[in-house]
């Protein structure tokens, strides 16, 4: 079935000419809302590994992690020879620029590396770090993945993000002074207190009011050993059903401009750590349900933005 949205796979094949791997790396950074810089405890949904639960060897040196990851991936796709290094978990610009550079260089100079994706936050991109990323973008493809999660201040406070939507807007503007740096923003569907209308508004604000090039839409996974467990057990959090999630995603896709690349429309969680929703473990079933609903609607990305 032909996808009715602008997929990451198609985008990468277009700009790189072939299939590539995204290689996740744990570079040993922390987060400013964990270490006391702006708050403590981290985001209430975050595990102790900071969204890096699937990394093969997070304790290994960076270069060793890189080769362990591509060896694992080559078991399924032996022909792939180009890689994007993905500094994934925690906040990968949360340190002095000299240390950031030293850690990045351990991976990006390996054979076949053509780009870098950097998971970070809007409050961890001072001008000197952005300048380094701009220089880096002259050597390889650079994508900054900004964890926004919500545009609502009340939700942000509930989940202990410890930064504002206004700061996100300002950071996007500073990054866009260097057009060669791509920005991908992360949003989570199903956060405490947010309804269907609010989730649509999160997307509208994120992609309509800001000059970004891609978006990741995640389902909220309730994980063990997270602070959000208390919200769930005390009735402040209701987990979405698969039908609810599919309807939300399809409604969101319809208001996302066609040029925005959809980097993700669901997420992965380790089975042994997941409290719910358990249906999310059937990833391909969820993706197929989204495709089928878009087909049923005769709908496609950006169709609600078109002028009749």
Short mmCIF file of C-alpha atoms in Angstrom, two decimals:
data_model
loop_
_atom_site.label_atom_id
_atom_site.label_comp_id
_atom_site.label_asym_id
_atom_site.label_seq_id
_atom_site.Cartn_x
_atom_site.Cartn_y
_atom_site.Cartn_z
CA UNK A 1 0.00 0.00 0.00
CA UNK A 2 1.39 3.38 -1.00
CA UNK A 3 1.84 5.64 2.03
CA UNK A 4 -0.38 8.69 2.22
CA UNK A 5 2.18 10.69 4.16
CA UNK A 6 5.75 11.87 3.64
CA UNK A 7 7.76 9.00 5.15
CA UNK A 8 11.28 9.19 6.51
CA UNK A 9 12.35 6.17 4.47
CA UNK A 10 11.29 7.84 1.21
CA UNK A 11 12.96 11.10 2.23
CA UNK A 12 16.29 9.46 3.06
CA UNK A 13 16.25 7.45 -0.16
CA UNK A 14 15.63 10.70 -2.04
CA UNK A 15 18.50 12.67 -0.48
CA UNK A 16 21.01 9.84 -0.01
CA UNK A 17 20.06 7.62 -2.95
CA UNK A 18 19.85 4.37 -0.99
CA UNK A 19 18.76 2.76 2.26
CA UNK A 20 20.72 3.87 5.33
CA UNK A 21 20.97 2.93 9.01
CA UNK A 22 20.32 5.26 11.90
CA UNK A 23 22.81 4.12 14.55
CA UNK A 24 21.73 4.95 18.15
CA UNK A 25 24.50 5.98 20.54
CA UNK A 26 24.60 6.68 24.28
CA UNK A 27 27.17 9.46 24.63
CA UNK A 28 26.94 9.74 28.42
CA UNK A 29 25.12 13.08 28.66
CA UNK A 30 22.56 13.97 31.33
CA UNK A 31 19.51 16.27 31.25
CA UNK A 32 19.13 19.73 32.85
CA UNK A 33 15.88 18.68 34.51
CA UNK A 34 17.62 15.68 36.08
CA UNK A 35 20.90 17.11 37.35
CA UNK A 36 19.53 20.25 39.01
CA UNK A 37 20.41 22.76 36.28
CA UNK A 38 16.71 23.65 35.92
CA UNK A 39 14.98 20.85 37.90
CA UNK A 40 15.48 17.38 39.30
CA UNK A 41 13.94 13.99 38.60
CA UNK A 42 13.70 14.30 34.82
CA UNK A 43 10.52 14.07 32.73
CA UNK A 44 7.94 11.97 34.54
CA UNK A 45 7.60 9.58 31.57
CA UNK A 46 11.34 9.00 31.19
CA UNK A 47 13.15 5.82 32.24
CA UNK A 48 16.57 5.67 33.84
CA UNK A 49 18.11 5.18 30.38
CA UNK A 50 16.58 8.37 28.99
CA UNK A 51 14.77 6.83 25.98
CA UNK A 52 17.78 4.72 25.10
CA UNK A 53 16.37 1.38 26.25
CA UNK A 54 17.00 -0.31 22.88
CA UNK A 55 20.69 0.61 22.53
CA UNK A 56 22.72 -2.59 22.19
CA UNK A 57 25.72 -1.69 24.39
CA UNK A 58 25.13 1.67 26.13
CA UNK A 59 27.98 1.20 28.61
CA UNK A 60 30.61 0.62 25.90
CA UNK A 61 32.89 3.36 24.51
CA UNK A 62 31.21 5.37 21.76
CA UNK A 63 33.21 3.90 18.88
CA UNK A 64 32.56 0.37 20.14
CA UNK A 65 28.83 1.13 20.44
CA UNK A 66 28.83 2.24 16.82
CA UNK A 67 30.28 -1.03 15.52
CA UNK A 68 28.14 -3.22 17.77
CA UNK A 69 25.01 -1.45 16.48
CA UNK A 70 25.88 -1.76 12.79
CA UNK A 71 26.93 -5.40 13.24
CA UNK A 72 23.50 -6.07 14.74
CA UNK A 73 21.70 -4.22 11.92
CA UNK A 74 23.74 -5.91 9.19
CA UNK A 75 22.22 -9.24 10.18
CA UNK A 76 19.02 -8.05 8.53
CA UNK A 77 20.37 -5.59 5.95
CA UNK A 78 23.91 -6.69 5.02
CA UNK A 79 24.01 -4.45 1.95
CA UNK A 80 23.70 -1.13 3.81
CA UNK A 81 26.93 0.89 3.95
CA UNK A 82 25.84 4.43 4.89
CA UNK A 83 24.98 5.53 8.40
CA UNK A 84 23.47 8.35 10.41
CA UNK A 85 24.83 8.47 13.94
CA UNK A 86 21.92 9.11 16.33
CA UNK A 87 22.89 10.56 19.70
CA UNK A 88 19.61 9.50 21.20
CA UNK A 89 19.08 9.31 24.92
CA UNK A 90 19.06 12.16 27.40
CA UNK A 91 20.15 15.65 26.20
CA UNK A 92 23.05 15.44 23.79
CA UNK A 93 24.04 19.11 23.85
CA UNK A 94 23.95 19.45 27.64
CA UNK A 95 27.60 20.23 28.27
CA UNK A 96 30.41 22.51 27.19
CA UNK A 97 30.89 22.63 23.45
CA UNK A 98 34.44 21.20 23.66
CA UNK A 99 33.16 18.05 25.36
CA UNK A 100 30.23 17.78 22.94
CA UNK A 101 32.62 17.97 20.01
CA UNK A 102 34.98 15.40 21.52
CA UNK A 103 32.15 12.87 21.95
CA UNK A 104 30.61 13.45 18.54
CA UNK A 105 33.95 13.07 16.77
CA UNK A 106 34.38 9.58 18.22
CA UNK A 107 31.59 8.36 15.94
CA UNK A 108 31.14 10.68 12.99
CA UNK A 109 34.58 10.03 11.51
CA UNK A 110 33.94 6.31 11.08
CA UNK A 111 33.69 4.96 7.51
CA UNK A 112 30.24 5.31 5.97
CA UNK A 113 28.94 7.98 8.34
CA UNK A 114 27.12 10.60 6.29
CA UNK A 115 25.15 12.41 8.97
CA UNK A 116 24.33 12.96 12.61
CA UNK A 117 20.99 13.21 14.44
CA UNK A 118 21.14 14.93 17.82
CA UNK A 119 18.45 14.43 20.44
CA UNK A 120 18.28 17.51 22.66
CA UNK A 121 16.09 20.15 24.33
CA UNK A 122 15.37 23.80 23.47
CA UNK A 123 17.12 24.99 26.64
CA UNK A 124 20.44 23.28 25.82
CA UNK A 125 21.44 25.04 22.61
CA UNK A 126 23.48 28.14 23.44
CA UNK A 127 24.90 30.15 20.55
CA UNK A 128 28.34 28.54 20.72
CA UNK A 129 26.83 25.05 20.41
CA UNK A 130 24.67 26.08 17.47
CA UNK A 131 27.76 27.59 15.81
CA UNK A 132 29.58 24.25 16.21
CA UNK A 133 26.61 22.40 14.67
CA UNK A 134 26.61 24.88 11.78
CA UNK A 135 30.29 24.13 11.14
CA UNK A 136 29.57 20.41 11.41
CA UNK A 137 26.82 20.73 8.80
CA UNK A 138 29.46 21.72 6.24
CA UNK A 139 30.92 18.21 6.61
CA UNK A 140 27.83 16.02 6.88
CA UNK A 141 24.04 16.01 7.19
CA UNK A 142 22.98 17.48 10.56
CA UNK A 143 19.56 17.04 12.14
CA UNK A 144 18.64 18.50 15.52
CA UNK A 145 15.80 16.61 17.19
CA UNK A 146 14.08 18.94 19.65
CA UNK A 147 12.10 17.30 22.41
CA UNK A 148 9.04 19.51 22.78
CA UNK A 149 6.42 16.88 23.76
CA UNK A 150 3.65 19.45 24.34
CA UNK A 151 2.90 23.11 23.62
CA UNK A 152 0.77 23.50 26.78
CA UNK A 153 2.47 25.01 29.81
CA UNK A 154 0.24 23.18 32.30
CA UNK A 155 1.15 19.82 30.77
CA UNK A 156 4.81 20.79 30.63
CA UNK A 157 4.74 21.51 34.35
CA UNK A 158 2.95 18.23 35.08
CA UNK A 159 5.59 16.19 33.28
CA UNK A 160 8.51 18.28 34.64
CA UNK A 161 9.83 19.48 31.28
CA UNK A 162 11.10 22.68 32.95
CA UNK A 163 11.14 24.78 29.79
CA UNK A 164 8.48 26.82 28.02
CA UNK A 165 6.94 26.62 24.56
CA UNK A 166 8.13 30.19 23.99
CA UNK A 167 11.72 29.04 24.50
CA UNK A 168 11.18 26.29 21.90
CA UNK A 169 9.94 28.90 19.40
CA UNK A 170 12.96 31.12 20.07
CA UNK A 171 15.40 28.19 19.74
CA UNK A 172 13.93 27.13 16.41
CA UNK A 173 14.45 30.67 15.11
CA UNK A 174 18.09 30.68 16.21
CA UNK A 175 18.74 27.29 14.60
CA UNK A 176 17.11 28.41 11.34
CA UNK A 177 19.77 31.06 10.94
CA UNK A 178 21.66 28.07 9.50
CA UNK A 179 19.27 26.61 6.90
CA UNK A 180 21.46 23.55 6.33
CA UNK A 181 20.58 22.29 9.83
CA UNK A 182 17.32 20.33 9.77
CA UNK A 183 14.97 20.48 12.76
CA UNK A 184 12.77 17.58 13.81
CA UNK A 185 10.37 18.18 16.70
CA UNK A 186 9.02 15.51 19.05
CA UNK A 187 5.44 15.45 20.36
CA UNK A 188 3.80 12.86 22.62
CA UNK A 189 0.15 11.89 22.23
CA UNK A 190 -1.66 10.84 25.40
CA UNK A 191 0.01 13.01 28.03
CA UNK A 192 -1.93 13.58 31.29
CA UNK A 193 -4.86 15.97 30.90
CA UNK A 194 -4.58 16.38 27.12
CA UNK A 195 -7.60 15.55 24.99
CA UNK A 196 -7.98 14.98 21.25
CA UNK A 197 -8.41 18.69 20.49
CA UNK A 198 -5.29 19.61 22.46
CA UNK A 199 -3.22 16.97 20.68
CA UNK A 200 -4.27 18.40 17.32
CA UNK A 201 -3.40 21.90 18.53
CA UNK A 202 0.04 20.68 19.61
CA UNK A 203 0.72 19.62 16.03
CA UNK A 204 -0.77 22.77 14.51
CA UNK A 205 1.38 25.05 16.66
CA UNK A 206 4.49 22.94 16.18
CA UNK A 207 4.45 22.68 12.38
CA UNK A 208 2.47 25.76 11.32
CA UNK A 209 3.95 28.37 13.63
CA UNK A 210 7.57 27.18 13.38
CA UNK A 211 10.04 26.58 10.54
CA UNK A 212 10.77 22.90 11.10
CA UNK A 213 11.47 20.17 8.56
CA UNK A 214 10.27 17.04 10.33
CA UNK A 215 8.16 15.73 13.18
CA UNK A 216 8.08 12.66 15.42
CA UNK A 217 4.69 11.70 16.83
CA UNK A 218 4.95 9.30 19.77
CA UNK A 219 2.41 7.34 21.73
CA UNK A 220 2.87 7.81 25.45
CA UNK A 221 4.31 4.59 26.84
CA UNK A 222 3.79 4.12 30.56
CA UNK A 223 6.99 2.47 31.73
CA UNK A 224 8.10 0.84 34.95
CA UNK A 225 10.21 2.87 37.39
CA UNK A 226 8.97 6.22 36.10
CA UNK A 227 7.39 9.05 38.05
CA UNK A 228 4.36 8.93 35.75
CA UNK A 229 3.29 5.64 37.34
CA UNK A 230 1.88 7.71 40.23
CA UNK A 231 -0.29 9.75 37.83
CA UNK A 232 -1.66 6.51 36.42
CA UNK A 233 -2.38 4.85 39.76
CA UNK A 234 -3.96 8.02 41.17
CA UNK A 235 -6.26 8.42 38.14
CA UNK A 236 -4.67 11.45 36.47
CA UNK A 237 -3.63 9.47 33.39
CA UNK A 238 -5.79 7.41 31.05
CA UNK A 239 -4.03 5.30 28.46
CA UNK A 240 -5.25 5.62 24.88
CA UNK A 241 -6.90 2.75 23.02
CA UNK A 242 -5.51 1.74 19.64
CA UNK A 243 -8.56 3.16 17.84
CA UNK A 244 -8.23 6.48 19.67
CA UNK A 245 -4.56 6.68 18.77
CA UNK A 246 -5.12 5.82 15.11
CA UNK A 247 -7.84 8.48 14.84
CA UNK A 248 -5.60 11.08 16.50
CA UNK A 249 -2.66 10.32 14.20
CA UNK A 250 -4.80 10.47 11.06
CA UNK A 251 -6.35 13.77 12.15
CA UNK A 252 -2.85 15.13 12.85
CA UNK A 253 -1.48 13.99 9.50
CA UNK A 254 -4.30 15.81 7.72
CA UNK A 255 -3.15 19.17 9.16
CA UNK A 256 0.61 18.70 8.66
CA UNK A 257 1.95 20.44 5.52
CA UNK A 258 3.03 18.03 2.79
CA UNK A 259 6.69 19.07 2.89
CA UNK A 260 7.13 18.08 6.54
CA UNK A 261 8.84 14.68 6.85
CA UNK A 262 7.09 12.27 9.21
CA UNK A 263 9.97 10.68 11.10
CA UNK A 264 7.73 8.58 13.33
CA UNK A 265 4.04 7.98 13.99
CA UNK A 266 4.36 5.47 16.79
CA UNK A 267 7.11 4.28 19.09
CA UNK A 268 8.89 1.26 20.48
CA UNK A 269 9.08 0.14 24.10
CA UNK A 270 10.75 -2.89 25.65
CA UNK A 271 8.07 -5.43 26.60
CA UNK A 272 9.58 -6.11 30.02
CA UNK A 273 9.37 -2.40 30.97
CA UNK A 274 5.98 -1.51 29.48
CA UNK A 275 2.95 -1.09 31.72
CA UNK A 276 0.74 0.03 28.83
CA UNK A 277 -0.80 0.41 26.36
CA UNK A 278 0.11 -3.21 25.58
CA UNK A 279 -1.40 -3.01 22.08
CA UNK A 280 1.51 -0.73 21.15
CA UNK A 281 3.84 -3.75 21.14
CA UNK A 282 2.24 -4.80 17.84
CA UNK A 283 3.95 -2.00 15.94
CA UNK A 284 3.16 -3.19 12.43
CA UNK A 285 -0.47 -3.72 13.35
CA UNK A 286 -0.64 -0.09 14.49
CA UNK A 287 1.09 1.20 11.35
CA UNK A 288 -1.21 -0.87 9.14
CA UNK A 289 -4.27 0.43 11.00
CA UNK A 290 -3.14 4.01 10.34
CA UNK A 291 -2.66 3.24 6.63
CA UNK A 292 -6.07 1.57 6.45
CA UNK A 293 -7.81 4.49 8.15
CA UNK A 294 -6.18 7.02 5.82
CA UNK A 295 -7.28 4.83 2.89
CA UNK A 296 -10.83 4.56 4.27
CA UNK A 297 -11.03 8.33 4.57
CA UNK A 298 -9.42 8.82 1.15
CA UNK A 299 -7.17 11.14 3.11
CA UNK A 300 -3.51 12.19 2.94
CA UNK A 301 -0.99 14.42 4.68
CA UNK A 302 -1.94 18.09 4.52
CA UNK A 303 -5.33 17.58 2.88
CA UNK A 304 -7.12 19.74 5.49
CA UNK A 305 -4.80 22.64 4.64
CA UNK A 306 -5.70 22.79 0.98
CA UNK A 307 -7.83 25.68 -0.21
CA UNK A 308 -10.99 24.53 -1.98
#
